[in-house]
């Protein structure tokens, strides 16, 4: 069937500041364009709006999904900005979702699908959306995925730019002085972000002083990392990654699998390494020199990485 509209959105990784960002500290994140979510909308042969997402074994009519289903929520969110929303039973549309972004791995697959979906709908209904609108609608859907998200995922994916992010503030671009390479190693374990975020909250509620101090230290690392990235100081940046990882370990959001990958990357010559995202699973990142990239990638695979993605931050 000939598509009416198609749109895609990249993955992302958090370089610095995960978890502390939920508590107002700055974080840095970059798009990962090697992996993408793609949404295609085509006319359906029968009335109704049908969603086909074979990778997550979903094939459903929109009106059969709960309003709290993130895909349904994104579609209803889009309809809410239309002057005259379509009739769910008369419109004949098939929305097809495909993604090369691993699910629940800290690469922002949920936000990327939402954003690609919003943009495909915007093209299909000839209703342009500004980046700010896409970002705000996607943030509402992120709440269904994560509970109390900071908004960093939807922001970096909407703008497809390296960002310096502070919750509740307008997006600030991260100026990358000189491009650099990172390797992203997948632990192969599902990252339970909703739970880790909730557990961090329980820790903070029980001992605010201790956790505020951890968040402050992470926030300061993110600030210093921003300066290192602007100035191209890779040795210092690697050190900051290592320190950020140690604080995440102290917050109990790392895991033996992630620690093993982080240590393997460092031993093979990475300038620094840390977990990325919610933790307990999902991905880690390593800062690498171009010459040491193959040996670090090999070491990650030997240490159990399910996949290794190389991305250039610029
Ligand atoms: O697991 P991810 O990459 O979706 O990231 C979660 C990042 C947290 O800081 C832990 C939560 C958030 O909403 O920022």
Short mmCIF file of C-alpha atoms and ligand atoms in Angstrom, two decimals:
data_model
loop_
_atom_site.label_atom_id
_atom_site.label_comp_id
_atom_site.label_asym_id
_atom_site.label_seq_id
_atom_site.Cartn_x
_atom_site.Cartn_y
_atom_site.Cartn_z
CA UNK A 1 0.00 0.00 0.00
CA UNK A 2 1.34 3.44 -0.86
CA UNK A 3 2.20 5.32 2.31
CA UNK A 4 0.57 8.67 2.94
CA UNK A 5 3.21 9.75 5.40
CA UNK A 6 6.39 8.52 7.01
CA UNK A 7 8.70 9.90 9.68
CA UNK A 8 11.60 8.64 11.74
CA UNK A 9 13.46 9.59 14.89
CA UNK A 10 16.89 8.56 16.24
CA UNK A 11 17.89 6.88 19.46
CA UNK A 12 19.82 8.71 22.19
CA UNK A 13 22.32 8.17 24.96
CA UNK A 14 22.80 10.09 28.15
CA UNK A 15 26.47 11.04 28.51
CA UNK A 16 26.28 12.45 32.04
CA UNK A 17 23.77 13.16 34.77
CA UNK A 18 21.13 10.41 34.65
CA UNK A 19 18.93 10.18 37.76
CA UNK A 20 20.29 13.46 39.20
CA UNK A 21 18.56 15.15 36.25
CA UNK A 22 15.18 14.15 37.70
CA UNK A 23 16.13 16.33 40.72
CA UNK A 24 16.98 19.44 38.73
CA UNK A 25 20.69 18.82 38.09
CA UNK A 26 22.06 19.25 34.56
CA UNK A 27 22.59 16.31 32.22
CA UNK A 28 24.15 15.87 28.80
CA UNK A 29 22.69 13.67 26.08
CA UNK A 30 23.30 13.09 22.39
CA UNK A 31 21.29 11.56 19.55
CA UNK A 32 22.36 8.17 18.20
CA UNK A 33 21.52 8.27 14.52
CA UNK A 34 22.72 4.73 13.74
CA UNK A 35 19.47 3.41 15.17
CA UNK A 36 16.01 4.80 14.37
CA UNK A 37 12.30 4.31 14.87
CA UNK A 38 10.22 4.69 11.72
CA UNK A 39 6.47 5.17 11.44
CA UNK A 40 4.60 4.79 8.17
CA UNK A 41 0.94 5.63 7.71
CA UNK A 42 -0.98 4.10 4.80
CA UNK A 43 -4.65 3.90 3.84
CA UNK A 44 -6.36 0.84 5.35
CA UNK A 45 -8.77 -1.28 3.34
CA UNK A 46 -11.26 -1.29 6.23
CA UNK A 47 -12.58 1.50 8.44
CA UNK A 48 -10.72 2.17 11.69
CA UNK A 49 -7.23 3.14 12.78
CA UNK A 50 -4.98 0.10 12.98
CA UNK A 51 -1.61 -0.08 14.67
CA UNK A 52 0.89 -2.65 13.54
CA UNK A 53 4.09 -2.99 15.54
CA UNK A 54 5.28 -6.51 14.74
CA UNK A 55 8.51 -6.22 16.73
CA UNK A 56 6.54 -5.86 19.96
CA UNK A 57 3.84 -8.27 18.72
CA UNK A 58 1.20 -5.57 18.62
CA UNK A 59 -1.58 -5.57 16.06
CA UNK A 60 -4.61 -3.69 17.31
CA UNK A 61 -7.33 -1.22 16.49
CA UNK A 62 -6.77 2.10 18.22
CA UNK A 63 -10.15 2.04 19.99
CA UNK A 64 -9.29 -1.38 21.47
CA UNK A 65 -6.21 0.00 23.24
CA UNK A 66 -6.23 1.56 26.70
CA UNK A 67 -5.91 5.35 26.78
CA UNK A 68 -2.80 4.72 28.89
CA UNK A 69 -1.10 2.70 26.19
CA UNK A 70 1.80 4.95 25.08
CA UNK A 71 1.04 4.52 21.35
CA UNK A 72 -2.65 5.27 21.84
CA UNK A 73 -1.75 8.21 24.11
CA UNK A 74 0.53 9.67 21.42
CA UNK A 75 -2.23 9.40 18.80
CA UNK A 76 -4.88 10.91 21.10
CA UNK A 77 -2.39 13.59 22.10
CA UNK A 78 -1.98 14.50 18.44
CA UNK A 79 -5.76 14.47 17.84
CA UNK A 80 -6.17 16.83 20.81
CA UNK A 81 -4.36 19.58 18.89
CA UNK A 82 -6.52 19.17 15.75
CA UNK A 83 -9.49 21.48 15.25
CA UNK A 84 -11.61 18.54 14.08
CA UNK A 85 -10.24 15.15 15.14
CA UNK A 86 -11.06 12.24 12.79
CA UNK A 87 -13.75 9.70 13.55
CA UNK A 88 -12.02 6.60 14.93
CA UNK A 89 -14.52 4.24 13.31
CA UNK A 90 -14.69 5.88 9.88
CA UNK A 91 -11.08 6.82 9.16
CA UNK A 92 -9.25 4.01 7.35
CA UNK A 93 -5.59 4.17 8.36
CA UNK A 94 -2.85 1.71 9.09
CA UNK A 95 0.00 2.93 11.26
CA UNK A 96 3.07 0.74 10.97
CA UNK A 97 5.88 1.00 13.49
CA UNK A 98 9.37 -0.39 13.00
CA UNK A 99 12.49 0.32 14.98
CA UNK A 100 16.14 -0.64 15.08
CA UNK A 101 16.48 0.85 18.58
CA UNK A 102 16.71 -1.91 21.18
CA UNK A 103 13.76 -1.73 23.59
CA UNK A 104 14.31 -0.94 27.31
CA UNK A 105 18.02 -0.42 26.88
CA UNK A 106 18.37 3.28 27.68
CA UNK A 107 18.51 4.28 24.02
CA UNK A 108 15.20 6.10 24.10
CA UNK A 109 13.21 3.67 21.95
CA UNK A 110 9.88 4.71 23.53
CA UNK A 111 10.45 8.43 22.98
CA UNK A 112 11.74 7.85 19.43
CA UNK A 113 8.61 5.88 18.47
CA UNK A 114 6.38 8.58 19.98
CA UNK A 115 8.18 11.38 18.15
CA UNK A 116 8.23 9.56 14.80
CA UNK A 117 4.53 8.80 15.28
CA UNK A 118 3.63 12.42 16.07
CA UNK A 119 5.54 13.65 13.02
CA UNK A 120 4.02 11.04 10.71
CA UNK A 121 0.53 11.98 11.95
CA UNK A 122 1.36 15.66 11.49
CA UNK A 123 2.27 14.98 7.84
CA UNK A 124 -0.70 12.66 7.28
CA UNK A 125 -3.24 15.20 8.60
CA UNK A 126 -1.37 18.19 7.08
CA UNK A 127 -1.17 19.76 10.52
CA UNK A 128 2.36 21.08 11.08
CA UNK A 129 3.72 20.80 14.62
CA UNK A 130 6.59 22.90 15.95
CA UNK A 131 9.47 21.12 17.69
CA UNK A 132 8.20 22.61 20.96
CA UNK A 133 4.77 21.04 20.38
CA UNK A 134 6.27 17.66 19.48
CA UNK A 135 8.47 17.82 22.57
CA UNK A 136 5.58 18.74 24.89
CA UNK A 137 3.28 16.02 23.51
CA UNK A 138 6.07 13.44 23.71
CA UNK A 139 6.79 14.42 27.32
CA UNK A 140 3.21 13.57 28.28
CA UNK A 141 3.64 10.11 26.73
CA UNK A 142 7.02 9.65 28.49
CA UNK A 143 5.15 9.92 31.79
CA UNK A 144 3.34 6.69 30.88
CA UNK A 145 6.66 4.96 30.19
CA UNK A 146 8.66 6.24 33.15
CA UNK A 147 6.38 7.69 35.81
CA UNK A 148 8.33 10.87 36.63
CA UNK A 149 10.58 11.49 33.62
CA UNK A 150 12.93 14.45 33.51
CA UNK A 151 12.10 15.06 29.84
CA UNK A 152 15.66 14.55 28.62
CA UNK A 153 14.81 11.67 26.24
CA UNK A 154 12.04 13.47 24.37
CA UNK A 155 14.13 16.66 24.21
CA UNK A 156 17.29 15.20 22.70
CA UNK A 157 15.29 13.07 20.25
CA UNK A 158 12.93 15.87 19.19
CA UNK A 159 15.77 18.28 18.42
CA UNK A 160 18.25 15.60 17.19
CA UNK A 161 21.06 17.59 18.74
CA UNK A 162 23.52 17.20 21.57
CA UNK A 163 21.83 18.89 24.53
CA UNK A 164 22.70 20.37 27.88
CA UNK A 165 19.48 19.67 29.71
CA UNK A 166 18.01 21.04 32.93
CA UNK A 167 14.51 19.89 33.80
CA UNK A 168 11.88 22.56 33.19
CA UNK A 169 14.23 24.90 31.33
CA UNK A 170 14.22 25.56 27.58
CA UNK A 171 16.48 23.27 25.57
CA UNK A 172 20.11 24.38 25.42
CA UNK A 173 22.40 23.05 22.71
CA UNK A 174 25.64 21.42 23.78
CA UNK A 175 28.44 22.90 21.72
CA UNK A 176 30.81 20.11 20.75
CA UNK A 177 34.22 21.73 20.24
CA UNK A 178 35.72 18.74 18.45
CA UNK A 179 33.93 15.55 17.44
CA UNK A 180 34.58 12.46 19.56
CA UNK A 181 33.77 8.77 19.46
CA UNK A 182 31.84 6.71 21.92
CA UNK A 183 31.05 3.02 21.96
CA UNK A 184 27.70 1.93 23.31
CA UNK A 185 27.70 -1.58 24.76
CA UNK A 186 24.41 -3.35 25.43
CA UNK A 187 24.38 -5.47 28.60
CA UNK A 188 21.55 -7.52 27.10
CA UNK A 189 19.58 -7.06 30.34
CA UNK A 190 16.33 -5.08 30.24
CA UNK A 191 16.73 -1.72 31.99
CA UNK A 192 13.91 -1.40 34.55
CA UNK A 193 13.94 2.42 34.41
CA UNK A 194 10.58 2.93 36.10
CA UNK A 195 11.78 0.84 39.08
CA UNK A 196 15.24 2.36 39.37
CA UNK A 197 13.75 5.87 39.24
CA UNK A 198 11.24 4.89 41.96
CA UNK A 199 13.96 3.29 44.10
CA UNK A 200 16.14 6.38 43.86
CA UNK A 201 13.12 8.39 44.99
CA UNK A 202 12.60 6.13 48.00
CA UNK A 203 16.28 6.52 48.92
CA UNK A 204 16.03 10.30 48.60
CA UNK A 205 12.86 10.39 50.71
CA UNK A 206 14.54 8.30 53.42
CA UNK A 207 17.85 10.20 53.51
CA UNK A 208 17.55 13.48 51.61
CA UNK A 209 20.95 14.80 52.75
CA UNK A 210 22.92 11.87 51.40
CA UNK A 211 21.08 11.77 48.06
CA UNK A 212 21.14 15.52 47.52
CA UNK A 213 24.91 15.36 47.96
CA UNK A 214 25.16 12.54 45.40
CA UNK A 215 23.00 14.54 42.96
CA UNK A 216 25.15 17.65 43.55
CA UNK A 217 28.33 15.72 42.78
CA UNK A 218 26.78 14.34 39.59
CA UNK A 219 25.52 17.80 38.60
CA UNK A 220 29.03 19.22 39.06
CA UNK A 221 30.44 16.42 36.92
CA UNK A 222 27.93 17.25 34.16
CA UNK A 223 28.98 20.91 34.32
CA UNK A 224 32.66 20.03 34.12
CA UNK A 225 31.93 17.58 31.28
CA UNK A 226 30.26 20.32 29.32
CA UNK A 227 33.45 22.39 29.55
CA UNK A 228 35.61 19.41 28.58
CA UNK A 229 33.43 18.71 25.56
CA UNK A 230 33.55 22.35 24.47
CA UNK A 231 37.32 22.39 24.90
CA UNK A 232 38.02 18.94 23.44
CA UNK A 233 39.72 17.71 26.65
CA UNK A 234 39.24 13.98 26.22
CA UNK A 235 41.45 12.76 29.06
CA UNK A 236 39.48 14.89 31.52
CA UNK A 237 36.18 13.82 29.97
CA UNK A 238 37.08 10.14 30.41
CA UNK A 239 37.94 10.75 34.06
CA UNK A 240 34.59 12.46 34.57
CA UNK A 241 32.81 9.43 33.08
CA UNK A 242 34.60 7.17 35.54
CA UNK A 243 33.65 9.40 38.47
CA UNK A 244 30.02 9.58 37.32
CA UNK A 245 29.91 5.78 37.11
CA UNK A 246 31.29 5.44 40.65
CA UNK A 247 28.51 7.70 41.95
CA UNK A 248 25.88 5.68 40.06
CA UNK A 249 27.31 2.55 41.69
CA UNK A 250 26.96 4.25 45.06
CA UNK A 251 23.31 4.89 44.15
CA UNK A 252 22.88 1.14 43.50
CA UNK A 253 21.73 1.59 39.91
CA UNK A 254 24.61 -0.28 38.29
CA UNK A 255 24.73 -4.06 37.95
CA UNK A 256 27.42 -6.75 37.72
CA UNK A 257 26.87 -6.94 33.92
CA UNK A 258 27.26 -3.18 33.46
CA UNK A 259 30.30 -3.05 35.77
CA UNK A 260 31.92 -5.87 33.84
CA UNK A 261 31.49 -4.01 30.53
CA UNK A 262 32.71 -0.72 32.04
CA UNK A 263 35.84 -2.40 33.43
CA UNK A 264 36.52 -4.29 30.19
CA UNK A 265 36.33 -1.06 28.19
CA UNK A 266 38.73 0.74 30.51
CA UNK A 267 41.19 -2.18 30.54
CA UNK A 268 41.17 -2.23 26.72
CA UNK A 269 42.15 1.43 26.48
CA UNK A 270 38.94 3.47 26.72
CA UNK A 271 39.53 6.93 28.19
CA UNK A 272 36.56 6.42 30.50
CA UNK A 273 33.33 4.45 30.76
CA UNK A 274 30.04 4.52 32.62
CA UNK A 275 26.55 3.13 32.52
CA UNK A 276 24.06 5.21 30.56
CA UNK A 277 20.36 5.71 31.32
CA UNK A 278 18.31 4.24 34.12
CA UNK A 279 20.82 1.44 34.86
CA UNK A 280 20.60 -2.13 36.29
CA UNK A 281 20.60 -3.15 32.64
CA UNK A 282 20.54 -1.46 29.28
CA UNK A 283 23.66 0.19 27.93
CA UNK A 284 27.02 1.55 28.99
CA UNK A 285 29.18 3.98 27.08
CA UNK A 286 32.92 4.26 26.61
CA UNK A 287 34.90 7.22 25.34
CA UNK A 288 37.46 5.97 22.81
CA UNK A 289 40.34 7.23 20.69
CA UNK A 290 39.88 6.28 17.01
CA UNK A 291 42.96 3.98 17.25
CA UNK A 292 41.71 2.05 20.26
CA UNK A 293 38.11 1.69 19.01
CA UNK A 294 38.43 -1.83 17.52
CA UNK A 295 40.17 -3.25 20.58
CA UNK A 296 37.65 -1.69 23.00
CA UNK A 297 34.74 -2.95 20.86
CA UNK A 298 36.25 -6.44 20.88
CA UNK A 299 36.79 -6.32 24.65
CA UNK A 300 33.15 -5.31 25.15
CA UNK A 301 31.96 -8.22 23.02
CA UNK A 302 34.21 -10.63 24.90
CA UNK A 303 32.87 -9.29 28.20
CA UNK A 304 29.33 -10.16 27.12
CA UNK A 305 27.98 -7.11 25.26
CA UNK A 306 25.03 -8.18 23.15
CA UNK A 307 25.81 -5.44 20.63
CA UNK A 308 28.25 -2.57 20.30
CA UNK A 309 27.33 0.61 18.46
CA UNK A 310 29.91 3.20 17.54
CA UNK A 311 28.71 6.77 17.36
CA UNK A 312 30.46 10.05 16.61
CA UNK A 313 29.36 12.99 18.70
CA UNK A 314 29.57 16.25 16.79
O1 LIG B 1 16.88 4.68 30.73
P1 LIG B 1 16.72 5.97 29.97
O2 LIG B 1 17.83 6.28 29.06
O3 LIG B 1 15.38 6.20 29.40
O4 LIG B 1 16.98 7.14 30.98
C1 LIG B 1 16.44 7.34 32.19
C2 LIG B 1 17.13 8.55 32.70
C3 LIG B 1 16.77 8.91 34.10
O5 LIG B 1 17.53 10.06 34.42
C4 LIG B 1 17.14 7.79 35.05
C5 LIG B 1 15.29 9.23 34.23
C6 LIG B 1 14.88 10.51 33.53
O6 LIG B 1 13.67 10.64 33.33
O7 LIG B 1 15.70 11.38 33.24
#
